[in-house]
CSV table of C-alpha atoms in Angstrom, one decimal:
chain,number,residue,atom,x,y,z
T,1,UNK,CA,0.0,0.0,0.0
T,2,UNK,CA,2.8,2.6,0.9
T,3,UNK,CA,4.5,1.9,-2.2
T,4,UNK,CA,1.0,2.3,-4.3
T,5,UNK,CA,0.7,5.7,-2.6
T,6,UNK,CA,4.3,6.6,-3.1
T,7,UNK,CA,3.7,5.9,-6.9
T,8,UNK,CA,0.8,7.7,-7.5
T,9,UNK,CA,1.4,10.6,-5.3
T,10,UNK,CA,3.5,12.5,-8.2
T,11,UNK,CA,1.0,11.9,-10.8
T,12,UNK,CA,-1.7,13.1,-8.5
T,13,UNK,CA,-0.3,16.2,-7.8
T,14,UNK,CA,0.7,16.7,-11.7
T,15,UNK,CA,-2.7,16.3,-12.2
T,16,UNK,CA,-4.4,18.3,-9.3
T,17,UNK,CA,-2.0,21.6,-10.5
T,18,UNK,CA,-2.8,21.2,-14.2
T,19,UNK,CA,-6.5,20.8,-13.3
T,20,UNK,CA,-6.2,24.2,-11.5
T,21,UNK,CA,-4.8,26.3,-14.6
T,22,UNK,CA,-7.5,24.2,-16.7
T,23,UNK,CA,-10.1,25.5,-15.3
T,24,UNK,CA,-8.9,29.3,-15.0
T,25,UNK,CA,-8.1,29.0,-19.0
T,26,UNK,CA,-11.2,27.4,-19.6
T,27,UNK,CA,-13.8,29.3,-17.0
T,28,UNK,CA,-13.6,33.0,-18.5
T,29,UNK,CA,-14.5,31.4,-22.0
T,30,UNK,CA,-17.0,29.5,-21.3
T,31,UNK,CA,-18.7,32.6,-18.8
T,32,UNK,CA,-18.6,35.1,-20.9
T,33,UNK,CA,-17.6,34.1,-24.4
T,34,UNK,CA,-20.2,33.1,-26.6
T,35,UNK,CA,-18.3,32.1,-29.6
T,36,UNK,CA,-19.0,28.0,-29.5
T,37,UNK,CA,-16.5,27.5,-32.0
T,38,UNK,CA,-14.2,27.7,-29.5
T,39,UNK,CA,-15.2,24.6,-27.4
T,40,UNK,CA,-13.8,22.3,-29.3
T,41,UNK,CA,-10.5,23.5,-29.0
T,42,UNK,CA,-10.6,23.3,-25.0
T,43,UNK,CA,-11.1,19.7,-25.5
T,44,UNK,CA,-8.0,18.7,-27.9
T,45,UNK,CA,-6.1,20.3,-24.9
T,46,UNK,CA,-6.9,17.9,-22.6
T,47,UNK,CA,-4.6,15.1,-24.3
T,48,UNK,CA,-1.4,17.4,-23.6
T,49,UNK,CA,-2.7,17.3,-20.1
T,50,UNK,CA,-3.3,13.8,-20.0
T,51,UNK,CA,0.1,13.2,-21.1
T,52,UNK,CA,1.4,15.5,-18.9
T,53,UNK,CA,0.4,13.2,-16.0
T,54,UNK,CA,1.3,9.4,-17.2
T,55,UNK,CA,5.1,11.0,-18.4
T,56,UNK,CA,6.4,9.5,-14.9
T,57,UNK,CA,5.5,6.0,-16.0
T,58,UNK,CA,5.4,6.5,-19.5
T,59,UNK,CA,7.3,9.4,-20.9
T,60,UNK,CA,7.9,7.8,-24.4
T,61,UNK,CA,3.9,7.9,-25.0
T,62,UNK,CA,3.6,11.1,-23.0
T,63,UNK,CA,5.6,12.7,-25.8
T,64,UNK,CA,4.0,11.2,-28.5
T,65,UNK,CA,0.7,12.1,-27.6
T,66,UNK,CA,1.7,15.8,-26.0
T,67,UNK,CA,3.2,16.7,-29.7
T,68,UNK,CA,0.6,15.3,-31.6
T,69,UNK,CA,-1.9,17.0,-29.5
T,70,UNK,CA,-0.2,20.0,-29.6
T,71,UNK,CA,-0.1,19.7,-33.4
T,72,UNK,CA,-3.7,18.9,-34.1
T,73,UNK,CA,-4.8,21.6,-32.1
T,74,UNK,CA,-2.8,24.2,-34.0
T,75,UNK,CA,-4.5,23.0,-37.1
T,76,UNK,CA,-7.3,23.6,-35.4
T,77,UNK,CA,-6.9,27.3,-33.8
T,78,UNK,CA,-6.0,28.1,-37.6
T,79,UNK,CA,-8.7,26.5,-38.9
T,80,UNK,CA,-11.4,27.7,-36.9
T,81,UNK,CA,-9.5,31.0,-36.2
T,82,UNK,CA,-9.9,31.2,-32.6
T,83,UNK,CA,-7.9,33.1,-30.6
T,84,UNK,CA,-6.5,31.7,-27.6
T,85,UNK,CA,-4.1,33.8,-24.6
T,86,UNK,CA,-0.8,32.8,-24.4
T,87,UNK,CA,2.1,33.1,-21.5
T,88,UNK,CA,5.7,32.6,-22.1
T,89,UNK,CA,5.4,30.5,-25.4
T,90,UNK,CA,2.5,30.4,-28.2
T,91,UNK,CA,0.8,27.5,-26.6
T,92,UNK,CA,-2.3,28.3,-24.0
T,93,UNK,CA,-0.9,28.5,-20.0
T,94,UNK,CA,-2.1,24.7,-19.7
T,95,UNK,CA,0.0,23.5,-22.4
T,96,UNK,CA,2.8,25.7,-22.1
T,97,UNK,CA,3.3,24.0,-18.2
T,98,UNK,CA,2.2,20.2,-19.5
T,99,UNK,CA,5.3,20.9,-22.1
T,100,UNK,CA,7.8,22.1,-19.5
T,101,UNK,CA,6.3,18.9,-17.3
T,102,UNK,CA,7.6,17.0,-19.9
T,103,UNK,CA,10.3,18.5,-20.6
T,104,UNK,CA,12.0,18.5,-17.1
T,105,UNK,CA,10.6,14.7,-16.7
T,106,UNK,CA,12.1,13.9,-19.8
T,107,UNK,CA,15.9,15.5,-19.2
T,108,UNK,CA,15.7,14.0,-15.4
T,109,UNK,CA,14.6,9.8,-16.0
T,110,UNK,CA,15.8,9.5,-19.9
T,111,UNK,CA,19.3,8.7,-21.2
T,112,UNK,CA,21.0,11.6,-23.3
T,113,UNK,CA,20.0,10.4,-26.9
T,114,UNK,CA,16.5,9.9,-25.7
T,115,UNK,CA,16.2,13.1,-24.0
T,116,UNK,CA,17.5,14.9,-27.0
T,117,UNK,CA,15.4,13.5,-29.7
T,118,UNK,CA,12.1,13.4,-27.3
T,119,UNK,CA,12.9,17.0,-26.0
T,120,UNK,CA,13.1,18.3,-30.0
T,121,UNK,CA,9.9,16.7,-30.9
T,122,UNK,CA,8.3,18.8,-28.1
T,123,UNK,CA,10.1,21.8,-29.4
T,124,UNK,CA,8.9,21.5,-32.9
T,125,UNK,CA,5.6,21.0,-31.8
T,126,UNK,CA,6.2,24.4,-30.2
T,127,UNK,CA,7.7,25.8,-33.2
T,128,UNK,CA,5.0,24.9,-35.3
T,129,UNK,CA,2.6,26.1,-33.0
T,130,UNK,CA,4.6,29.6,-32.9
T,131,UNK,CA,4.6,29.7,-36.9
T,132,UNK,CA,0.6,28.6,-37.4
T,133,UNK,CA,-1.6,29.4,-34.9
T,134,UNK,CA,-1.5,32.9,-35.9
T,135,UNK,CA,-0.6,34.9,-38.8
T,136,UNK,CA,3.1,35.6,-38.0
T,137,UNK,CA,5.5,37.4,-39.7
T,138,UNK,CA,9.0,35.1,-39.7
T,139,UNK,CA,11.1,37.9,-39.9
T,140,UNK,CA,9.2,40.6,-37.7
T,141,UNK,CA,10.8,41.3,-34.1
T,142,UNK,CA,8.0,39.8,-32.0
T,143,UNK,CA,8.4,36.5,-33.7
T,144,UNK,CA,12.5,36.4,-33.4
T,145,UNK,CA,11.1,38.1,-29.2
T,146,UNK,CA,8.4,35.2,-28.9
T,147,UNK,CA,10.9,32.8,-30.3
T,148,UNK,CA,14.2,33.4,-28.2
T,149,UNK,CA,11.9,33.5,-25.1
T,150,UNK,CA,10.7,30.0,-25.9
T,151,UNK,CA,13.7,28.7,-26.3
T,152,UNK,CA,14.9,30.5,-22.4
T,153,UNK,CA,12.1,29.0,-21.5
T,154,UNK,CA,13.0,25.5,-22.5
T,155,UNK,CA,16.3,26.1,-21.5
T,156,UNK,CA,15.3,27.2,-17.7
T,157,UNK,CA,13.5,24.3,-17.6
T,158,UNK,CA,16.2,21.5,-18.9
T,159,UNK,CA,18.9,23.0,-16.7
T,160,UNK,CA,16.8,22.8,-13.6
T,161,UNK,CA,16.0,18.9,-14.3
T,162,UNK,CA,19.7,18.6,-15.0
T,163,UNK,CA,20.5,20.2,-11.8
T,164,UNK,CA,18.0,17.4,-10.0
T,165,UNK,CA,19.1,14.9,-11.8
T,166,UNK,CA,22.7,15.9,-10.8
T,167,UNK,CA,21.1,16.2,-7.2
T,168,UNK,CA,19.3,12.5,-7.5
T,169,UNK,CA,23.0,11.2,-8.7
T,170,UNK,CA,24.5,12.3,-5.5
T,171,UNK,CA,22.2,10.9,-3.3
T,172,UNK,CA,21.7,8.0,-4.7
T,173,UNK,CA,25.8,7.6,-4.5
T,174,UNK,CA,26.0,8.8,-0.6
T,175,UNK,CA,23.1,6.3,-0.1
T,176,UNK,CA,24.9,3.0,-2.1
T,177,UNK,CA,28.1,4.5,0.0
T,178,UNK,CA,26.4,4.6,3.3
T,179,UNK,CA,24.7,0.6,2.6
T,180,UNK,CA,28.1,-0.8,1.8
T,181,UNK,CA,29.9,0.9,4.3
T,182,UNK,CA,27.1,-0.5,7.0
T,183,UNK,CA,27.4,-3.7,5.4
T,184,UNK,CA,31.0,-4.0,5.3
T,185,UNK,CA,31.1,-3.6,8.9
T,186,UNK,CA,28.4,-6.2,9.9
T,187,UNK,CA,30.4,-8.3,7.7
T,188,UNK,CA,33.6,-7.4,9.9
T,189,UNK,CA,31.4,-7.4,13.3
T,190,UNK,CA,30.2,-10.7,12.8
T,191,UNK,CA,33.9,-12.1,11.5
T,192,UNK,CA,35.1,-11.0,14.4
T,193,UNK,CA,32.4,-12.5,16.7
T,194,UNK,CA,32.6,-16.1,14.8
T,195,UNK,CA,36.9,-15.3,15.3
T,196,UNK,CA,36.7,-14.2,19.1
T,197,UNK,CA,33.4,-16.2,20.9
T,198,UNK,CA,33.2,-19.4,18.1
T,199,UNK,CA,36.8,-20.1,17.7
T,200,UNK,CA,37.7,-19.7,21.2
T,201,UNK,CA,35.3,-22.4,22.2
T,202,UNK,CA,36.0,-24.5,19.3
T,203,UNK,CA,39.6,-24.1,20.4
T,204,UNK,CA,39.0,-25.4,23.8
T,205,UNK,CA,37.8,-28.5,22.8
T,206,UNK,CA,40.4,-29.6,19.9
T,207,UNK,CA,42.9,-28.4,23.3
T,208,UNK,CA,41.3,-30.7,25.5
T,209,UNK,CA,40.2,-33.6,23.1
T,210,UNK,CA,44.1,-33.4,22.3
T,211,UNK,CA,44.9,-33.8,26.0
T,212,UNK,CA,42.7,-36.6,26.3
T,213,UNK,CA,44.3,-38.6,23.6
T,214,UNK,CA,47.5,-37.7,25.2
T,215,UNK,CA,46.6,-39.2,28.6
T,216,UNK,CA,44.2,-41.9,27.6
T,217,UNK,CA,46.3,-44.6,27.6
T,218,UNK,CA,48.2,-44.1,30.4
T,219,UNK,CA,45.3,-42.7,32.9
T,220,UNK,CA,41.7,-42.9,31.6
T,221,UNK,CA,40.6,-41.5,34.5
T,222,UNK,CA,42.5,-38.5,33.4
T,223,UNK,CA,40.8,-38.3,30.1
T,224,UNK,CA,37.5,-38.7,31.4
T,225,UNK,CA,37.9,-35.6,34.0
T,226,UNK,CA,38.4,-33.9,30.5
T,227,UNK,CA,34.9,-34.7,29.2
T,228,UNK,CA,33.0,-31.8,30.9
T,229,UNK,CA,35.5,-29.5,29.7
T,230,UNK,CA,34.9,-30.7,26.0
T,231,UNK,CA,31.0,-31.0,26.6
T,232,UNK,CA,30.6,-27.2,28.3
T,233,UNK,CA,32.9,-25.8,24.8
T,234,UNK,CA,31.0,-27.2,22.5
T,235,UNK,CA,27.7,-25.9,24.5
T,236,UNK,CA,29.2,-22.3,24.5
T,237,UNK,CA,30.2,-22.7,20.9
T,238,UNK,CA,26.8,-24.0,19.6
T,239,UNK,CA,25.3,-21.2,22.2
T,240,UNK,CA,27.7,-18.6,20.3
T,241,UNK,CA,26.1,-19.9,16.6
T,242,UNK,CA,22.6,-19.5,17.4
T,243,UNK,CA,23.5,-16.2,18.6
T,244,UNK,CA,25.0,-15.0,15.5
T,245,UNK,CA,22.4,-17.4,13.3
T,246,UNK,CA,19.4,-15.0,14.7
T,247,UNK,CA,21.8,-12.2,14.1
T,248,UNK,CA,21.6,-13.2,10.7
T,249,UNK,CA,17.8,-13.4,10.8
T,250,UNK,CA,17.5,-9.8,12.5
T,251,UNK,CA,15.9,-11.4,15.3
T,252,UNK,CA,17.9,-10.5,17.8
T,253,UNK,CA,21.1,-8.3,18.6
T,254,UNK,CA,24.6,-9.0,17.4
T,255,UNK,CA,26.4,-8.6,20.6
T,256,UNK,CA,25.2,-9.7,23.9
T,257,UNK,CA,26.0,-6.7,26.6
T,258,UNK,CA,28.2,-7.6,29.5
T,259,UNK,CA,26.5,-6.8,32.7
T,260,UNK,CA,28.8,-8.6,35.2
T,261,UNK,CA,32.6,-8.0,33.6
T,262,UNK,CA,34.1,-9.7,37.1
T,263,UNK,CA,32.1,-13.0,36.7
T,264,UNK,CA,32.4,-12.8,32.8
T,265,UNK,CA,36.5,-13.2,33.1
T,266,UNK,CA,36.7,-15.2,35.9
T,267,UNK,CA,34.5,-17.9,33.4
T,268,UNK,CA,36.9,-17.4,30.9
T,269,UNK,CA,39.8,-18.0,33.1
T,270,UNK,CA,38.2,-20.9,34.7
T,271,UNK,CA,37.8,-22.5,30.9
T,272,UNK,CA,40.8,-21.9,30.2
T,273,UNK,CA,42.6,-24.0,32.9
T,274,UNK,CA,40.6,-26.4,32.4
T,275,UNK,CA,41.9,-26.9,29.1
T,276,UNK,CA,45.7,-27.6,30.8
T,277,UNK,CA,47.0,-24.3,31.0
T,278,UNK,CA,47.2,-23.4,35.0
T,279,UNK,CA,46.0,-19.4,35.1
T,280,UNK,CA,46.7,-16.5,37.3
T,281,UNK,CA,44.5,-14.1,37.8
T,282,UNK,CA,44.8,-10.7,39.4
T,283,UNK,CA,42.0,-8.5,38.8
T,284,UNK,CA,40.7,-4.7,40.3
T,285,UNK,CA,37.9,-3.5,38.6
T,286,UNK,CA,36.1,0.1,39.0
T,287,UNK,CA,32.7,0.3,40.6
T,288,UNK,CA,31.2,0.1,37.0
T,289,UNK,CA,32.6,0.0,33.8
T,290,UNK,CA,30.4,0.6,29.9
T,291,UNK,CA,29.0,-2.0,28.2
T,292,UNK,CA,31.1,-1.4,25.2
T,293,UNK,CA,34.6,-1.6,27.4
T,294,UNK,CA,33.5,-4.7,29.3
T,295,UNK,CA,32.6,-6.7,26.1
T,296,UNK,CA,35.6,-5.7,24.4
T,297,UNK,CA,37.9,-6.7,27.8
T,298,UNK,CA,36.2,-9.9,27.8
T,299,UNK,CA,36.8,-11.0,24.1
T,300,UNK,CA,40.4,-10.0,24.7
T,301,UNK,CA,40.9,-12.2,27.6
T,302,UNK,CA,39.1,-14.9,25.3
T,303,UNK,CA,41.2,-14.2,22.5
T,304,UNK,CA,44.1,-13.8,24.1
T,305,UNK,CA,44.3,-17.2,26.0
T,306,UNK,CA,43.3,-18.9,23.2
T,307,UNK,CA,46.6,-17.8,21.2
T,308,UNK,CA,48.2,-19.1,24.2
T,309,UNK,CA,46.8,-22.9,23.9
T,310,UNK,CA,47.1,-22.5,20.0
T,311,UNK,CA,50.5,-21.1,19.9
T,312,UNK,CA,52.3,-20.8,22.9
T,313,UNK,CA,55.6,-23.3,22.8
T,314,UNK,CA,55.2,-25.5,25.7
T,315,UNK,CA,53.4,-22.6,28.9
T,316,UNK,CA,53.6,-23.7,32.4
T,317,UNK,CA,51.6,-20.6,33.7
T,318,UNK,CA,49.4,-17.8,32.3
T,319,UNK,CA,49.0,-14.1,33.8
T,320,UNK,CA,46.1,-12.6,33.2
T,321,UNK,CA,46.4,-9.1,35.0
T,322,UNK,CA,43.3,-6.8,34.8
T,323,UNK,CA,43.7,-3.4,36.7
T,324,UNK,CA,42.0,0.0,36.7
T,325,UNK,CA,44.1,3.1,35.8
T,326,UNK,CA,43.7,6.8,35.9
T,327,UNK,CA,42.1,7.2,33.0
T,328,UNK,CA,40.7,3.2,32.2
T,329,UNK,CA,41.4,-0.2,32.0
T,330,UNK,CA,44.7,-1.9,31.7
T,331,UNK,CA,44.9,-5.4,30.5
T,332,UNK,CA,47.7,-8.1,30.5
T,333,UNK,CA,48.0,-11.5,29.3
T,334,UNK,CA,51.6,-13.4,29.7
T,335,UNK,CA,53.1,-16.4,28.9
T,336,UNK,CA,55.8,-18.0,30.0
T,337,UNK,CA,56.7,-20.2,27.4
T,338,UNK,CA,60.2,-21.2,26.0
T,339,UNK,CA,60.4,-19.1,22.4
T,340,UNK,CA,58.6,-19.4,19.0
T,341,UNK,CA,55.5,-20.3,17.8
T,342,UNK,CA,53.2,-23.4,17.8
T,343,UNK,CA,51.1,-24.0,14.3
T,344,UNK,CA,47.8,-25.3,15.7
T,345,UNK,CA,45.7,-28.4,14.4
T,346,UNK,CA,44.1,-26.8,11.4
T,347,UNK,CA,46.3,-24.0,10.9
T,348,UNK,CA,45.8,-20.1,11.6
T,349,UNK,CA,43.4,-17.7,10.0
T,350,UNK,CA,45.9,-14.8,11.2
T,351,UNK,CA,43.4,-12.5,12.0
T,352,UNK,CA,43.3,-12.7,16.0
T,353,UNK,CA,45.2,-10.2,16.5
T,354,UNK,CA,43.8,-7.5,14.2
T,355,UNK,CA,40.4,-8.2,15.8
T,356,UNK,CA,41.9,-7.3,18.8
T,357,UNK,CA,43.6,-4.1,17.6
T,358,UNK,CA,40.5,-3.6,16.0
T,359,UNK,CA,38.7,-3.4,19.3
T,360,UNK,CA,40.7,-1.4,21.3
T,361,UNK,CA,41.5,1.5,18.4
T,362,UNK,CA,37.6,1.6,18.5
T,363,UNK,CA,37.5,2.5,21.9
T,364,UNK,CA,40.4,5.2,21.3
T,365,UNK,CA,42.4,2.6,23.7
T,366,UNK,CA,46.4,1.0,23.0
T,367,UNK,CA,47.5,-2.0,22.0
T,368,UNK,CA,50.0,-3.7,21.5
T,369,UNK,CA,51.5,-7.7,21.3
T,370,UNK,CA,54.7,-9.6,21.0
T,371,UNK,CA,56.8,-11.5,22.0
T,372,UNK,CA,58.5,-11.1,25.7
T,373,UNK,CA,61.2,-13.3,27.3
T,374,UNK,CA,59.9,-16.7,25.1
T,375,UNK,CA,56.3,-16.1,25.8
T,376,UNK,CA,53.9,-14.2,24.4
T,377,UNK,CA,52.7,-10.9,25.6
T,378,UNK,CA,49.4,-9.0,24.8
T,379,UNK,CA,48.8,-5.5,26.4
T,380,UNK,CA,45.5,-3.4,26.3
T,381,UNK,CA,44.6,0.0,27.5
T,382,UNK,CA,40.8,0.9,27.4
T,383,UNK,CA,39.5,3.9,28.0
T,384,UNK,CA,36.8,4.5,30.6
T,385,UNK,CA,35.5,7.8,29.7
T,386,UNK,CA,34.3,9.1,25.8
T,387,UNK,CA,33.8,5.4,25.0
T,388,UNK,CA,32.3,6.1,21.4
């Protein structure tokens, strides 16, 4: 229904307006003219109006019929030598704006060929109206006056569609802009959602399935006690999918808000020794810290000690160190393992630590990672205040 309205509502209003000047052409004649002949004449009009209002949807036919009604009733003000007002070209004040209608609907939806050739049809219908409906002198000075202000006329009225369709270009380019620059960063949101929240889990369990094998000869016992671990990843993960599957349906939002940052890392923590890492935690947090900073911590902490079970080179211990500082957060992650780097089961996509750089620079935080005595360091600072 709002797209019926939307489509009709130009031709209405086309049609409303041109009704208007009809009926103040037509009303003094018919009041107090008595000359019949007349008549007639007001009626072959009504085609140019017609066409006036269908040259949205159809301005190939809308010029066809405009000029050839303008044409015919040329022949006929000649024939039946009726004289009709005029304003601003020799056509009658309902023609004259049904033409420039045309005109600037022409110039502002057509292609330049077709706007050329469909645009000079209307003209020599104009033309011959200027030469015919009256007995005109082609070489006086009102006919080279009547003439050049046609042809301003026409002119006025194909620069100004020009200048909309210049207009209707521009917005039409910021809007395409604005869509692919919002879809280009759902498509990097939910990348680095699947990277930080789905990986991290799936991590866990290759980690700890690995572990399992490892042990499972020597001390089933062992291997079992690694079952929950395995179970409670894959819940998360599959937890983590749907999330991002009704994302995907715009059911639901992309992100999650943290609402208890302290809990939220000590989980993560918790996960992550269970997967064979031990973990050290030393955490001060501020009274309250913004949604935006605590989600962000959090999927650095994920992140971050998930490159350590991917890639660290044989860790004893992890230090996770999560502080407030004058002006925000200040987040650590250290291992302590022997030197170079570990190529996981699977290989690497390389793009953890973007997402995290990504993150922080967001924020207007720091960040930085490397390598730091054989282990692998990863440093954060978050701001607190003007989170954007």
């Amino acid at each position: 229904m709002d797209r019926l309205l939307t489509a009709l509502r130009a031709p209405l209003f086309i049609g409303l307006g041109l009704a208007a000047v009809y009926l103040l052409q037509t009303l003094p004649f018919l009041l107090y003219s008595w000359r019949l002949a007349g008549l007639p004449l007001q009626l072959l009009i009504l085609p140019t109006c017609v066409a006036a209002v269908i040259c949205i949807k159809r301005p190939v036919l809308a010029v066809m019929v405009a000029t050839v009604a303008a044409g015919v009733t040329t022949v006929a003000v000649r024939a039946l030598h009726v004289n009709e007002p005029t304003i601003l070209s020799p056509l009658t004040p309902v023609e004259t704006v049904a033409f420039l209608i045309i005109i600037m609907t022409v110039v502002f939806h057509a292609d330049a060929v077709a706007a050329v050739i469909e645009v000079g049809l209307l003209c020599a219908s104009a033309t011959f109206a200027l030469l015919f409906r009256e007995n005109t002198n082609l070489y006086s000075s009102e006919t080279r006056l009547n003439f050049a202000l046609c042809v301003a006329v026409v002119g006025i009225a194909v620069m100004v569609a020009i200048y909309l369709r210049a207009r209707d270009g521009m917005r039409r380019r910021a809007l395409t802009a604005a869509v692919t620059d919002a879809q280009r960063a759902e498509r990097v949101e939910l990348a680095r959602e699947l990277h930080d929240v789905v990986a991290h889990h799936v991590t866990g369990m290759v980690v700890q399935a690995q572990a399992a094998m490892a042990v499972s000869e020597n001390d089933p016992l062992a291997a079992h006690r690694l079952l929950p671990g395995i179970v409670n990843s894959g819940s998360d993960a599959l937890t983590a999918m749907r999330r991002l599957v009704g994302t995907l349906r715009e059911s639901e939002p992309l992100y999650t808000a943290t609402t208890d940052l302290d809990s939220d890392v000590r989980a993560a923590v918790e996960r992550a020794a269970q997967a064979g890492v031990p973990v050290r935690l030393r955490m001060e947090l501020p009274d309250s810290v913004p949604q935006e900073v605590g989600r962000s911590v959090l999927r650095l902490v994920q992140e971050s000690l998930t490159n350590v079970h991917k890639h660290a080179n044989a860790p004893t211990e992890v230090t996770v160190e999560l502080n407030r500082t004058v002006s925000g957060l200040r987040l650590l992650v250290r291992d302590d393992g022997i030197g170079g780097r570990v190529v996981p089961v699977g290989g690497s996509g390389g793009y953890g630590l973007v997402g995290m750089r990504e993150r922080v620079e967001l924020l207007g935080g720091l960040f930085s990672a490397g390598e730091v005595d054989g282990g692998w360091q990863v440093l954060a600072e978050l701001p607190l205040e003007g989170t954007r």
